CSV table of C-alpha atoms and ligand atoms in Angstrom, one decimal:
chain,number,residue,atom,x,y,z
A,222,MET,CA,-145.7,60.3,-28.8
A,223,PHE,CA,-143.1,57.9,-27.3
A,224,GLU,CA,-140.7,58.6,-30.2
A,225,SER,CA,-137.6,58.1,-28.0
A,226,LEU,CA,-138.8,54.7,-26.7
A,227,LYS,CA,-139.7,53.6,-30.3
A,228,LYS,CA,-136.2,54.6,-31.5
A,229,LYS,CA,-134.6,52.6,-28.7
A,230,PHE,CA,-136.5,49.4,-29.7
A,231,SER,CA,-135.8,49.8,-33.4
A,232,ARG,CA,-132.2,50.5,-32.8
A,233,THR,CA,-131.9,47.5,-30.6
A,234,SER,CA,-133.5,45.3,-33.2
A,235,GLU,CA,-131.1,46.6,-35.8
A,236,LYS,CA,-128.1,46.0,-33.6
A,237,LEU,CA,-129.2,42.5,-32.8
A,238,GLU,CA,-129.8,41.8,-36.5
A,239,GLU,CA,-126.4,43.1,-37.4
A,240,GLU,CA,-124.7,41.1,-34.7
A,241,LEU,CA,-126.4,37.9,-35.6
A,242,ILE,CA,-125.8,38.5,-39.3
A,243,GLU,CA,-122.1,39.1,-38.7
A,244,GLU,CA,-121.9,35.9,-36.6
A,245,ALA,CA,-123.5,33.9,-39.4
A,246,GLU,CA,-121.4,35.5,-42.0
A,247,ALA,CA,-118.2,34.7,-40.1
A,248,GLU,CA,-119.2,31.1,-40.1
A,249,ASP,CA,-120.1,31.3,-43.7
A,250,ASN,CA,-116.7,32.7,-44.7
A,251,LEU,CA,-115.1,29.7,-43.1
A,252,GLN,CA,-117.1,27.5,-45.3
A,253,GLU,CA,-115.9,29.5,-48.3
A,254,GLU,CA,-112.3,28.9,-47.3
A,255,SER,CA,-112.9,25.2,-47.0
A,256,GLY,CA,-114.0,25.1,-50.6
A,257,SER,CA,-117.7,26.2,-50.6
A,258,ARG,CA,-118.5,28.0,-53.8
A,259,PHE,CA,-120.6,30.8,-52.5
A,260,SER,CA,-122.3,32.1,-49.5
A,261,PHE,CA,-125.9,31.2,-49.1
A,262,PHE,CA,-126.1,33.7,-46.4
A,263,SER,CA,-125.2,36.6,-48.7
A,264,PHE,CA,-128.2,35.6,-50.8
A,265,GLY,CA,-130.5,35.7,-47.8
A,266,ARG,CA,-130.3,39.4,-47.1
A,267,LYS,CA,-133.6,41.0,-46.6
A,268,THR,CA,-134.2,42.7,-50.0
A,269,ASP,CA,-134.6,41.3,-53.4
A,270,GLU,CA,-132.5,44.1,-54.6
A,271,LYS,CA,-129.5,42.7,-52.7
A,272,LYS,CA,-130.2,39.3,-54.2
A,273,GLU,CA,-130.3,40.7,-57.7
A,274,GLU,CA,-127.0,42.5,-57.2
A,275,GLU,CA,-125.3,39.4,-56.0
A,276,VAL,CA,-126.7,37.2,-58.8
A,277,VAL,CA,-125.5,39.8,-61.4
A,278,GLU,CA,-122.0,39.9,-59.7
A,279,GLU,CA,-121.7,36.1,-60.0
A,280,GLU,CA,-123.0,36.2,-63.6
A,281,GLU,CA,-120.3,38.7,-64.4
A,282,ASN,CA,-117.8,36.3,-63.0
A,283,LEU,CA,-119.0,33.6,-65.3
A,284,LEU,CA,-118.5,35.5,-68.6
A,285,PRO,CA,-114.8,36.5,-68.2
A,286,GLU,CA,-114.1,33.0,-67.2
A,287,ALA,CA,-115.5,31.8,-70.5
A,288,GLU,CA,-113.5,34.5,-72.3
A,289,GLU,CA,-110.4,33.3,-70.6
A,290,ILE,CA,-111.0,29.8,-72.0
A,291,GLU,CA,-111.5,31.3,-75.4
A,292,GLU,CA,-108.1,33.0,-75.2
A,293,VAL,CA,-106.1,30.1,-73.7
A,294,PRO,CA,-108.1,27.1,-74.7
A,295,GLU,CA,-106.1,24.5,-72.9
A,296,ALA,CA,-107.6,21.1,-72.5
A,297,GLU,CA,-107.2,21.2,-68.7
A,298,GLU,CA,-109.4,24.2,-68.3
A,299,VAL,CA,-112.0,22.8,-70.6
A,300,GLU,CA,-112.1,19.7,-68.5
A,301,GLU,CA,-112.9,21.9,-65.4
A,302,ILE,CA,-116.3,22.7,-67.0
A,303,PRO,CA,-118.9,20.8,-64.9
A,304,GLU,CA,-120.4,17.9,-66.6
A,305,VAL,CA,-123.8,18.8,-65.5
A,306,GLU,CA,-123.8,21.7,-67.8
A,307,ASP,CA,-123.4,19.5,-70.8
A,308,GLU,CA,-126.0,17.2,-69.5
A,309,GLU,CA,-128.4,19.9,-68.9
A,310,ILE,CA,-127.8,21.4,-72.2
A,311,GLU,CA,-128.8,18.2,-73.8
A,312,GLU,CA,-132.0,18.1,-71.8
A,313,GLU,CA,-132.9,21.7,-72.2
A,314,PRO,CA,-132.9,23.2,-75.7
A,315,LYS,CA,-132.4,26.6,-74.2
A,316,GLU,CA,-128.9,25.6,-73.2
A,317,GLU,CA,-127.9,24.8,-76.7
A,318,LYS,CA,-126.0,28.0,-77.4
A,319,LYS,CA,-123.9,27.4,-74.4
A,320,SER,CA,-123.2,23.9,-75.5
A,321,ARG,CA,-122.0,25.3,-78.8
A,322,PHE,CA,-119.9,27.8,-77.0
A,323,TRP,CA,-118.1,25.2,-74.9
A,324,HIS,CA,-117.7,22.8,-77.8
A,325,ARG,CA,-116.3,25.6,-79.9
A,326,ASN,CA,-113.7,26.4,-77.2
A,327,LYS,CA,-112.9,22.8,-76.7
A,328,ASP,CA,-111.7,22.8,-80.3
A,329,LYS,CA,-108.5,24.9,-80.3
A,330,ASP,CA,-108.1,25.2,-84.0
A,331,GLU,CA,-111.7,26.1,-84.9
A,332,PRO,CA,-111.8,29.9,-85.4
A,333,ALA,CA,-114.4,31.7,-83.4
A,334,GLU,CA,-117.3,32.9,-85.4
A,335,GLU,CA,-118.7,36.4,-84.8
A,336,ALA,CA,-122.3,35.3,-84.9
A,337,GLU,CA,-121.7,32.9,-82.1
A,338,ASP,CA,-120.1,35.5,-80.0
A,339,GLU,CA,-123.1,37.8,-80.4
A,340,GLU,CA,-125.3,34.9,-79.4
A,341,ILE,CA,-123.4,34.5,-76.3
A,342,GLU,CA,-123.6,38.2,-75.4
A,343,GLU,CA,-127.3,38.3,-76.0
A,344,GLU,CA,-127.8,35.2,-73.9
A,345,PRO,CA,-131.0,35.9,-71.9
A,346,LYS,CA,-130.6,36.9,-68.3
A,347,GLU,CA,-132.8,34.0,-67.1
A,348,GLU,CA,-130.7,31.5,-68.9
A,349,LYS,CA,-127.6,32.8,-67.2
A,350,LYS,CA,-129.3,32.5,-63.8
A,351,SER,CA,-130.3,29.0,-64.4
A,352,ARG,CA,-126.8,28.2,-65.4
A,353,PHE,CA,-125.6,29.9,-62.3
A,354,TRP,CA,-127.8,27.9,-60.1
A,355,SER,CA,-127.2,24.6,-61.8
A,356,ARG,CA,-123.5,25.3,-61.6
A,357,ASN,CA,-123.5,25.9,-57.9
A,358,LYS,CA,-125.8,23.1,-57.3
A,359,ASP,CA,-123.4,20.8,-59.0
A,360,LYS,CA,-120.4,22.1,-57.1
A,361,ASP,CA,-121.7,21.2,-53.7
A,362,GLU,CA,-124.1,18.3,-53.4
A,363,ASP,CA,-125.0,19.4,-49.9
A,364,GLU,CA,-126.3,22.7,-51.0
A,365,GLU,CA,-128.6,21.2,-53.5
A,366,ASP,CA,-131.6,20.9,-51.2
A,367,VAL,CA,-130.9,24.2,-49.6
A,368,SER,CA,-130.9,26.0,-52.9
A,369,ALA,CA,-134.0,24.2,-54.0
A,370,ASP,CA,-135.6,25.1,-50.8
A,371,GLY,CA,-134.6,28.7,-51.2
A,372,GLU,CA,-136.1,28.9,-54.7
A,373,ALA,CA,-139.3,27.2,-53.5
A,374,LYS,CA,-139.6,29.9,-50.9
A,375,GLY,CA,-139.4,32.6,-53.4
A,376,GLY,CA,-135.8,33.5,-53.1
A,377,ILE,CA,-135.3,33.2,-49.3
A,378,PHE,CA,-132.3,31.1,-48.8
A,379,SER,CA,-131.6,28.7,-46.0
A,380,PHE,CA,-128.4,28.4,-44.2
A,381,VAL,CA,-126.3,25.4,-45.0
A,382,ARG,CA,-126.1,24.7,-41.3
A,383,GLU,CA,-128.5,26.0,-38.7
A,384,LYS,CA,-127.1,28.7,-36.4
A,385,THR,CA,-128.2,28.8,-32.8
A,386,ILE,CA,-128.4,32.1,-31.0
A,387,GLN,CA,-126.3,32.2,-27.9
A,388,GLU,CA,-126.4,34.5,-24.9
A,389,LYS,CA,-122.9,35.9,-25.8
A,390,HIS,CA,-124.4,37.2,-29.2
A,391,VAL,CA,-127.1,39.3,-27.5
A,392,GLU,CA,-126.0,40.2,-24.0
A,393,ASP,CA,-124.0,43.3,-24.7
A,394,ILE,CA,-126.7,44.8,-26.9
A,395,LEU,CA,-129.4,43.9,-24.4
A,396,PHE,CA,-127.3,45.5,-21.6
A,397,GLU,CA,-127.2,48.7,-23.7
A,398,LEU,CA,-130.9,48.6,-24.1
A,399,GLU,CA,-131.4,48.1,-20.4
A,400,MET,CA,-129.3,51.2,-19.7
A,401,GLU,CA,-131.1,53.2,-22.3
A,402,LEU,CA,-134.5,52.2,-21.0
A,403,LEU,CA,-133.4,53.4,-17.5
A,404,GLN,CA,-132.2,56.7,-18.9
A,405,GLY,CA,-135.6,56.9,-20.7
A,406,ASP,CA,-137.4,56.9,-17.3
A,407,VAL,CA,-138.4,53.3,-17.6
A,408,ALA,CA,-138.7,51.7,-14.1
A,409,MET,CA,-135.9,49.4,-13.1
A,410,GLU,CA,-138.0,46.2,-12.8
A,411,VAL,CA,-139.6,46.9,-16.2
A,412,ALA,CA,-136.3,47.5,-17.9
A,413,THR,CA,-134.9,44.2,-16.4
A,414,GLU,CA,-138.0,42.3,-17.3
A,415,VAL,CA,-138.0,43.5,-20.9
A,416,VAL,CA,-134.3,42.5,-21.3
A,417,GLU,CA,-134.7,39.2,-19.7
A,418,ASN,CA,-137.8,38.3,-21.8
A,419,VAL,CA,-136.0,39.2,-24.9
A,420,LYS,CA,-132.9,37.1,-23.9
A,421,GLU,CA,-135.1,34.3,-23.0
A,422,ASN,CA,-136.9,34.4,-26.3
A,423,LEU,CA,-133.8,34.6,-28.5
A,424,VAL,CA,-131.2,32.5,-26.9
A,425,GLY,CA,-131.4,28.9,-28.2
A,426,LYS,CA,-133.4,29.9,-31.3
A,427,LYS,CA,-132.2,28.2,-34.4
A,428,ILE,CA,-131.8,30.3,-37.5
A,429,LYS,CA,-132.5,28.3,-40.6
A,430,ARG,CA,-132.9,31.2,-43.0
A,431,SER,CA,-131.4,34.7,-42.9
A,432,ASN,CA,-134.9,36.2,-42.8
A,433,ASP,CA,-135.4,34.5,-39.5
A,434,ILE,CA,-133.1,37.0,-37.8
A,435,THR,CA,-135.3,40.0,-38.6
A,436,GLU,CA,-138.4,38.1,-37.6
A,437,TYR,CA,-136.9,36.8,-34.3
A,438,THR,CA,-135.5,40.1,-33.1
A,439,TYR,CA,-138.6,42.0,-34.0
A,440,TYR,CA,-140.9,39.6,-32.2
A,441,ALA,CA,-138.6,39.1,-29.2
A,442,LEU,CA,-138.8,42.8,-28.5
A,443,LYS,CA,-142.5,43.2,-29.3
A,444,ASP,CA,-143.5,40.3,-27.3
A,445,ALA,CA,-141.5,41.4,-24.3
A,446,VAL,CA,-143.1,44.8,-24.4
A,447,GLU,CA,-146.6,43.3,-24.8
A,448,GLU,CA,-146.1,41.1,-21.8
A,449,ILE,CA,-145.2,44.3,-19.8
A,450,ILE,CA,-148.2,46.4,-20.9
A,451,SER,CA,-150.9,43.9,-21.0
A,452,ILE,CA,-152.5,44.3,-17.5
A,453,PRO,CA,-155.9,42.7,-17.5
A,454,GLY,CA,-158.9,44.9,-16.4
A,455,LYS,CA,-162.3,46.0,-17.5
A,456,SER,CA,-162.9,49.2,-19.3
A,457,MET,CA,-164.8,52.0,-17.4
A,458,THR,CA,-167.6,51.7,-19.9
A,459,GLU,CA,-168.1,48.1,-19.1
A,460,MET,CA,-168.1,48.9,-15.4
A,461,ILE,CA,-170.7,51.7,-15.9
A,462,GLU,CA,-172.9,49.2,-17.7
A,463,GLU,CA,-172.5,46.6,-14.9
A,464,LYS,CA,-173.5,49.1,-12.3
A,465,LYS,CA,-176.3,50.5,-14.3
A,466,ALA,CA,-177.7,46.9,-14.6
A,467,GLN,CA,-177.8,46.9,-10.7
A,468,GLY,CA,-179.5,50.4,-10.7
A,469,GLU,CA,-176.4,52.0,-9.2
A,470,PRO,CA,-174.1,54.7,-10.4
A,471,LEU,CA,-170.4,54.0,-11.0
A,472,VAL,CA,-168.4,56.0,-8.5
A,473,VAL,CA,-165.0,57.1,-9.5
A,474,MET,CA,-162.5,59.0,-7.3
A,475,PHE,CA,-159.4,60.7,-8.8
A,476,VAL,CA,-156.2,61.1,-6.9
A,477,GLY,CA,-152.7,62.2,-7.5
A,478,ILE,CA,-150.1,64.8,-6.7
A,479,ASN,CA,-150.6,68.5,-7.5
A,480,GLY,CA,-151.1,69.7,-11.1
A,481,THR,CA,-151.1,66.3,-12.9
A,482,GLY,CA,-154.4,67.0,-14.6
A,483,LYS,CA,-157.1,65.5,-12.3
A,484,THR,CA,-159.6,68.3,-12.7
A,485,THR,CA,-159.1,68.6,-16.5
A,486,THR,CA,-159.4,64.8,-16.9
A,487,ILE,CA,-162.7,64.9,-15.0
A,488,GLY,CA,-164.0,67.6,-17.4
A,489,LYS,CA,-162.8,65.4,-20.4
A,490,LEU,CA,-164.5,62.3,-19.0
A,491,ALA,CA,-167.7,64.0,-18.2
A,492,ASN,CA,-167.8,65.1,-21.8
A,493,TYR,CA,-166.8,61.6,-23.1
A,494,TYR,CA,-169.5,59.9,-21.2
A,495,LEU,CA,-172.2,62.5,-21.9
A,496,LYS,CA,-171.5,62.0,-25.6
A,497,LYS,CA,-171.9,58.2,-25.0
A,498,GLY,CA,-175.4,58.9,-23.7
A,499,TYR,CA,-174.7,58.6,-19.9
A,500,THR,CA,-175.4,61.3,-17.3
A,501,PRO,CA,-172.4,62.1,-15.2
A,502,VAL,CA,-172.2,64.2,-12.0
A,503,ILE,CA,-169.1,65.8,-10.6
A,504,ALA,CA,-168.2,66.1,-6.9
A,505,ALA,CA,-166.0,69.3,-6.2
A,506,SER,CA,-164.1,67.5,-3.4
A,507,ASP,CA,-161.0,69.7,-3.7
A,508,THR,CA,-162.1,72.1,-1.0
A,509,PHE,CA,-158.5,72.7,-0.2
A,510,ARG,CA,-156.8,74.7,-2.9
A,511,ALA,CA,-157.9,78.2,-3.6
A,512,GLY,CA,-159.8,78.5,-6.9
A,513,ALA,CA,-160.3,74.7,-7.2
A,514,ILE,CA,-164.1,74.8,-6.8
A,515,GLU,CA,-164.4,77.5,-9.4
A,516,GLN,CA,-162.1,75.6,-11.8
A,517,VAL,CA,-164.1,72.4,-11.6
A,518,THR,CA,-167.4,74.3,-11.8
A,519,TYR,CA,-166.1,76.1,-15.0
A,520,HIS,CA,-165.5,72.6,-16.6
A,521,ALA,CA,-168.9,71.2,-15.5
A,522,ASP,CA,-170.6,74.2,-17.0
A,523,ASN,CA,-168.7,74.1,-20.2
A,524,VAL,CA,-169.5,70.4,-20.6
A,525,GLY,CA,-173.0,70.7,-19.4
A,526,VAL,CA,-173.1,68.4,-16.3
A,527,LYS,CA,-174.3,68.9,-12.7
A,528,ILE,CA,-171.8,69.8,-10.0
A,529,ILE,CA,-172.2,69.1,-6.3
A,530,LYS,CA,-170.2,71.6,-4.2
A,531,HIS,CA,-169.8,72.9,-0.7
A,532,GLN,CA,-167.8,75.8,0.8
A,533,LYS,CA,-164.1,76.1,0.4
A,534,GLY,CA,-162.5,74.4,3.4
A,535,SER,CA,-165.4,72.0,4.0
A,536,ASP,CA,-165.1,68.3,4.4
A,537,PRO,CA,-164.3,66.8,1.0
A,538,ALA,CA,-165.7,63.4,2.0
A,539,ALA,CA,-169.1,65.0,2.7
A,540,VAL,CA,-169.1,66.5,-0.8
A,541,ALA,CA,-168.3,63.1,-2.3
A,542,TYR,CA,-171.1,61.5,-0.3
A,543,ASP,CA,-173.7,64.1,-1.4
A,544,ALA,CA,-172.7,63.6,-5.0
A,545,VAL,CA,-173.2,59.8,-4.7
A,546,GLU,CA,-176.6,60.3,-3.1
A,547,HIS,CA,-177.6,62.8,-5.8
A,548,ALA,CA,-176.7,60.3,-8.6
A,549,ARG,CA,-178.7,57.6,-6.9
A,550,ALA,CA,-181.7,59.8,-6.4
A,551,GLN,CA,-181.6,61.1,-10.0
A,552,GLY,CA,-180.7,57.8,-11.7
A,553,LYS,CA,-177.3,59.2,-13.0
A,554,GLU,CA,-174.8,56.6,-14.1
A,555,LEU,CA,-171.5,58.1,-13.2
A,556,VAL,CA,-170.0,60.1,-10.3
A,557,LEU,CA,-166.7,61.8,-10.8
A,558,ILE,CA,-165.0,62.9,-7.6
A,559,ASP,CA,-162.3,65.6,-7.9
A,560,THR,CA,-159.8,65.7,-5.1
A,561,ALA,CA,-157.0,68.1,-4.1
A,562,GLY,CA,-153.5,67.3,-5.3
A,563,ARG,CA,-151.3,66.0,-2.5
A,564,MET,CA,-147.8,64.8,-2.1
A,565,GLN,CA,-147.5,61.1,-1.2
A,566,THR,CA,-145.3,62.3,1.7
A,567,ASN,CA,-147.9,64.5,3.3
A,568,THR,CA,-149.4,62.2,5.9
A,569,ASN,CA,-152.3,64.5,6.8
A,570,LEU,CA,-153.5,64.9,3.3
A,571,MET,CA,-153.0,61.2,2.6
A,572,ASP,CA,-155.2,60.4,5.6
A,573,GLU,CA,-157.8,62.8,4.3
A,574,MET,CA,-157.8,61.0,1.0
A,575,LYS,CA,-158.3,57.7,2.8
A,576,LYS,CA,-161.3,59.2,4.6
A,577,ILE,CA,-162.9,60.4,1.2
A,578,LYS,CA,-162.5,56.8,0.0
A,579,ARG,CA,-164.1,55.3,3.2
A,580,VAL,CA,-167.1,57.6,3.1
A,581,SER,CA,-167.9,57.6,-0.6
A,582,ASN,CA,-167.0,54.0,-1.1
A,583,PRO,CA,-166.0,54.4,-4.8
A,584,ASP,CA,-166.0,51.5,-7.3
A,585,LEU,CA,-162.8,52.8,-8.8
A,586,VAL,CA,-159.9,54.8,-7.4
A,587,ILE,CA,-157.9,56.2,-10.3
A,588,PHE,CA,-154.5,57.5,-10.0
A,589,VAL,CA,-153.8,60.5,-12.4
A,590,GLY,CA,-150.2,60.8,-13.3
A,591,ASP,CA,-148.3,63.2,-15.5
A,592,ALA,CA,-146.6,61.1,-18.2
A,593,ILE,CA,-143.9,63.7,-18.7
A,594,THR,CA,-142.6,63.2,-15.2
A,595,GLY,CA,-141.7,59.7,-16.2
A,596,ASN,CA,-140.2,57.6,-13.4
A,597,ASP,CA,-141.6,60.1,-10.8
A,598,ALA,CA,-145.1,59.3,-11.9
A,599,THR,CA,-144.4,55.6,-11.5
A,600,GLU,CA,-143.0,56.1,-8.0
A,601,GLN,CA,-146.0,58.2,-7.0
A,602,ALA,CA,-148.4,55.6,-8.3
A,603,ARG,CA,-146.5,53.0,-6.2
A,604,LYS,CA,-146.9,55.1,-3.1
A,605,PHE,CA,-150.6,56.0,-3.7
A,606,ASN,CA,-151.3,52.3,-4.4
A,607,ASP,CA,-149.7,51.4,-1.1
A,608,ALA,CA,-151.8,54.0,0.8
A,609,ILE,CA,-155.1,53.6,-0.8
A,610,ASP,CA,-155.1,50.6,-3.2
A,611,ILE,CA,-155.8,52.2,-6.5
A,612,ASP,CA,-157.7,50.4,-9.3
A,613,GLY,CA,-156.4,52.0,-12.4
A,614,VAL,CA,-154.3,54.8,-13.9
A,615,ILE,CA,-154.8,57.7,-16.2
A,616,LEU,CA,-151.7,59.2,-17.7
A,617,THR,CA,-152.1,62.8,-18.8
A,618,LYS,CA,-149.9,64.9,-21.1
A,619,ALA,CA,-149.0,61.9,-23.2
A,620,ASP,CA,-149.2,64.3,-26.1
A,621,ALA,CA,-146.1,66.0,-24.9
A,622,ASP,CA,-144.2,62.9,-23.7
A,623,SER,CA,-141.5,61.7,-26.1
A,624,LYS,CA,-139.8,59.3,-23.6
A,625,GLY,CA,-142.8,57.0,-22.8
A,626,GLY,CA,-141.1,55.7,-19.7
A,627,ALA,CA,-144.2,56.1,-17.4
A,628,SER,CA,-146.5,54.7,-20.1
A,629,LEU,CA,-144.4,51.6,-20.4
A,630,SER,CA,-143.8,51.1,-16.6
A,631,ILE,CA,-146.7,52.4,-14.5
A,632,GLY,CA,-149.2,49.6,-15.1
A,633,TYR,CA,-146.7,46.8,-14.6
A,634,VAL,CA,-145.2,48.3,-11.5
A,635,ILE,CA,-148.5,48.4,-9.6
A,636,GLN,CA,-150.2,45.7,-11.7
A,637,LYS,CA,-153.2,47.9,-12.4
A,638,PRO,CA,-154.3,48.8,-15.9
A,639,ILE,CA,-153.9,52.2,-17.6
A,640,MET,CA,-157.4,53.2,-18.5
A,641,PHE,CA,-157.1,56.4,-20.4
A,642,LEU,CA,-154.4,58.7,-21.9
A,643,GLY,CA,-154.8,62.4,-21.8
A,644,VAL,CA,-153.5,63.7,-25.1
A,645,GLY,CA,-154.1,67.4,-25.0
A,646,GLN,CA,-155.8,70.3,-23.2
A,647,GLY,CA,-159.2,70.2,-25.1
A,648,TYR,CA,-162.3,68.3,-23.8
A,649,ASP,CA,-161.9,65.8,-26.6
A,650,ASP,CA,-158.3,65.1,-25.9
A,651,ILE,CA,-158.7,61.8,-24.1
A,652,MET,CA,-158.5,58.3,-25.4
A,653,GLU,CA,-159.2,54.9,-23.9
A,654,TYR,CA,-155.9,53.1,-23.5
A,655,ASP,CA,-155.4,49.9,-25.5
A,656,PRO,CA,-152.2,47.9,-25.2
A,657,GLU,CA,-152.6,46.9,-28.9
A,658,TRP,CA,-152.5,50.6,-29.8
A,659,MET,CA,-149.5,51.2,-27.7
A,660,LEU,CA,-147.7,48.3,-29.3
A,661,ASN,CA,-148.4,49.8,-32.7
A,662,GLN,CA,-147.1,53.1,-31.5
A,663,LEU,CA,-143.8,51.5,-30.6
A,664,PHE,CA,-143.4,48.9,-33.3
A,665,SER,CA,-145.2,50.2,-36.4
A,666,GLU,CA,-142.9,51.2,-39.2
A,667,ASP,CA,-145.5,53.6,-40.5
A,668,GLU,CA,-144.9,56.9,-38.9
A,669,GLU,CA,-148.0,58.5,-40.5
A,670,ILE,CA,-150.4,55.9,-39.1
A,671,VAL,CA,-148.8,56.4,-35.7
A,672,GLU,CA,-149.3,60.1,-35.8
A,673,ASN,CA,-152.8,60.0,-37.0
A,674,GLU,CA,-153.8,57.4,-34.5
A,675,ALA,CA,-152.3,59.7,-31.8
B,259,GTP,N1,-150.9,68.9,-22.8
B,259,GTP,C1,-151.7,68.5,-21.9
B,259,GTP,N2,-152.0,69.2,-20.8
B,259,GTP,C2,-152.8,68.8,-19.9
B,259,GTP,C3,-153.4,67.5,-20.0
B,259,GTP,N3,-154.2,67.2,-19.0
B,259,GTP,C4,-154.1,68.3,-18.2
B,259,GTP,N4,-153.3,69.2,-18.8
B,259,GTP,C5,-153.0,70.6,-18.2
B,259,GTP,O1,-152.3,70.4,-17.0
B,259,GTP,C6,-152.6,71.6,-16.1
B,259,GTP,C7,-153.1,71.1,-14.8
B,259,GTP,O2,-154.3,70.6,-14.9
B,259,GTP,P1,-155.3,70.4,-13.7
B,259,GTP,O3,-156.5,69.6,-14.2
B,259,GTP,O4,-155.6,71.7,-13.0
B,259,GTP,O5,-154.4,69.5,-12.7
B,259,GTP,P2,-154.9,69.0,-11.2
B,259,GTP,O6,-154.3,67.7,-11.1
B,259,GTP,O7,-156.4,69.1,-11.0
B,259,GTP,O8,-154.1,70.0,-10.3
B,259,GTP,P3,-154.4,70.3,-8.8
B,259,GTP,O9,-155.9,70.3,-8.5
B,259,GTP,O10,-153.8,71.5,-8.5
B,259,GTP,O11,-153.7,69.1,-8.0
B,259,GTP,C8,-153.7,72.4,-16.9
B,259,GTP,O12,-153.0,73.5,-17.5
B,259,GTP,C9,-154.2,71.4,-17.9
B,259,GTP,O13,-154.6,72.1,-19.1
B,259,GTP,C10,-153.1,66.7,-21.2
B,259,GTP,O14,-153.5,65.5,-21.4
B,259,GTP,N5,-152.2,67.2,-22.1
B,260,MG,MG1,-157.5,69.9,-9.6
C-alpha cells in the first residue's frame, strides 16, 4: 500500500542528506587545506562502522610515521612529536611504552631492541585510539571542545563550525519531489504545500552535528505530510454514540461516481458495526441501476441486517426516509443509505442526490472514492463537496493502490477527514483511517510491520 509514495519520500530524504553532507564536506575540506588535521565531519557519519573504519585508517597512518622516524632518526623529526604525548605519558602509566619508543628513537646510536618492537606492535587498540585523540586534540586547540563533546555524546561529532541550511541546497531536490508527487497523482495544492513546508522547516536550520542532517530531513518530510493528512473530525463510532444518547439513529448517506465501492462499503460497515454491538439498517436508495436492489439485498442478507427497499425506479428519497423512520421506531442506531453512482457532470442525477439529502436529513454525507483513480477521485470529491457539502470520505481499493495520491490529497483538498479505508473485497476488509497509521505506512523503515498493519 502506498509503496510508490513511500519511496518518493525516502528518496528525497536521502538526496537531501547527500546534498547537505556534500556541502558540509566541501567546507570541511577547505579547513583541511588551511591546516586542520582531520575532518570532524568524516567522523560524524551515521554508522559506528564508518567511525571505526576511519579511526583504524588514522591509526595506520600513525605507525608508519613512527617507523620512518626509526629509519631516519633525525633530530628535526623527533622534535615534531607533540609535547602533549610526553606529558600524557608521564601522567598515564599506559603510555609508558610509547614514551620508551619515542625516547629510543630520539637516541640515534642506541640499537633498537626486538622486545620493544614487539611491545609496540602489540600496543592495545584502545591505547592507540587515546593517542590518536590526544594527538588531534593537541594539534588544534579549537577542536578540543568539539572532540570532547563528540565523545561525551557517544561518538557523534560536532562540526567545528555550524552550518546553516540555505534554500539553494534544497530547492532542486524539492522541485524534483514536487514533480514526482504530481506524477504520483497527488493534487497540485498538496504537492506545493508539502514542498513549501519542507523548505520552510529546513532552511535556516543550523547543523551542529552530522547526525542532525538525517534527523532534520526525516522530520521535515514527515511533519509536512502530517500537516496535510491531519484533518480534524470525529469518528463514526463517536457520532453513533452521541446520537444514541439522544435516542436517535445516526443517518449516513453514501455518494460517489459509478463503481467506486459504495454498496460493498455499506455491506462492510453494516458488518463492522453489527460486530461492535449496534443494529444497522440499510436503505436501498439506488433504485436507478438494474440489479442494484438485488446486490445490496444480497449484502444485507449475508451480514444479517434489515434492508428497506421499494420497487426499481421508485423515489430514492422516499426509501431513505422510510429507513430512517424504521430505525427510529425500532431503536436502531445506524442507517446506511446506498445511492446510485453518478457522474458529477450529470445535473439531473446530482439534483436527485440533493433531494435525497434534503428528505432524509443525514447526519453524515460520505463521499466514496476509488483510491486507484488517484487525482480523479480527488477532483470528484471536490465537485461532490461543492454540490452537496460532504462530511467525510471513504477511500476504497486502497489495497490495490501503490501510488497513494488520493489518500494523501483528498482530505486536504476538501478539508474533510478520511474516515475509513477499504482494503479488499471481503466484509472485514475495512479499517478506520488514522493519520498516525498513514504516517507509519509512509515513514516506517520496517517493511514487515507496514505490511502486517495493512
Ligand atoms: N480490491 C477492492 N475492491 C473493492 C473494494 N471496495 C469495493 N470493491 C469492488 O469494487 C467493485 C464495485 O463495488 P460496488 O460496491 O458495486 O460499487 P458501487 O459504488 O456501489 O457501484 P455503483 O452502484 O454501480 O455506483 C466490486 O467488485 C467490489 O468488490 C476494496 O476496498 N478493495
Ligand atoms: Mg452500488
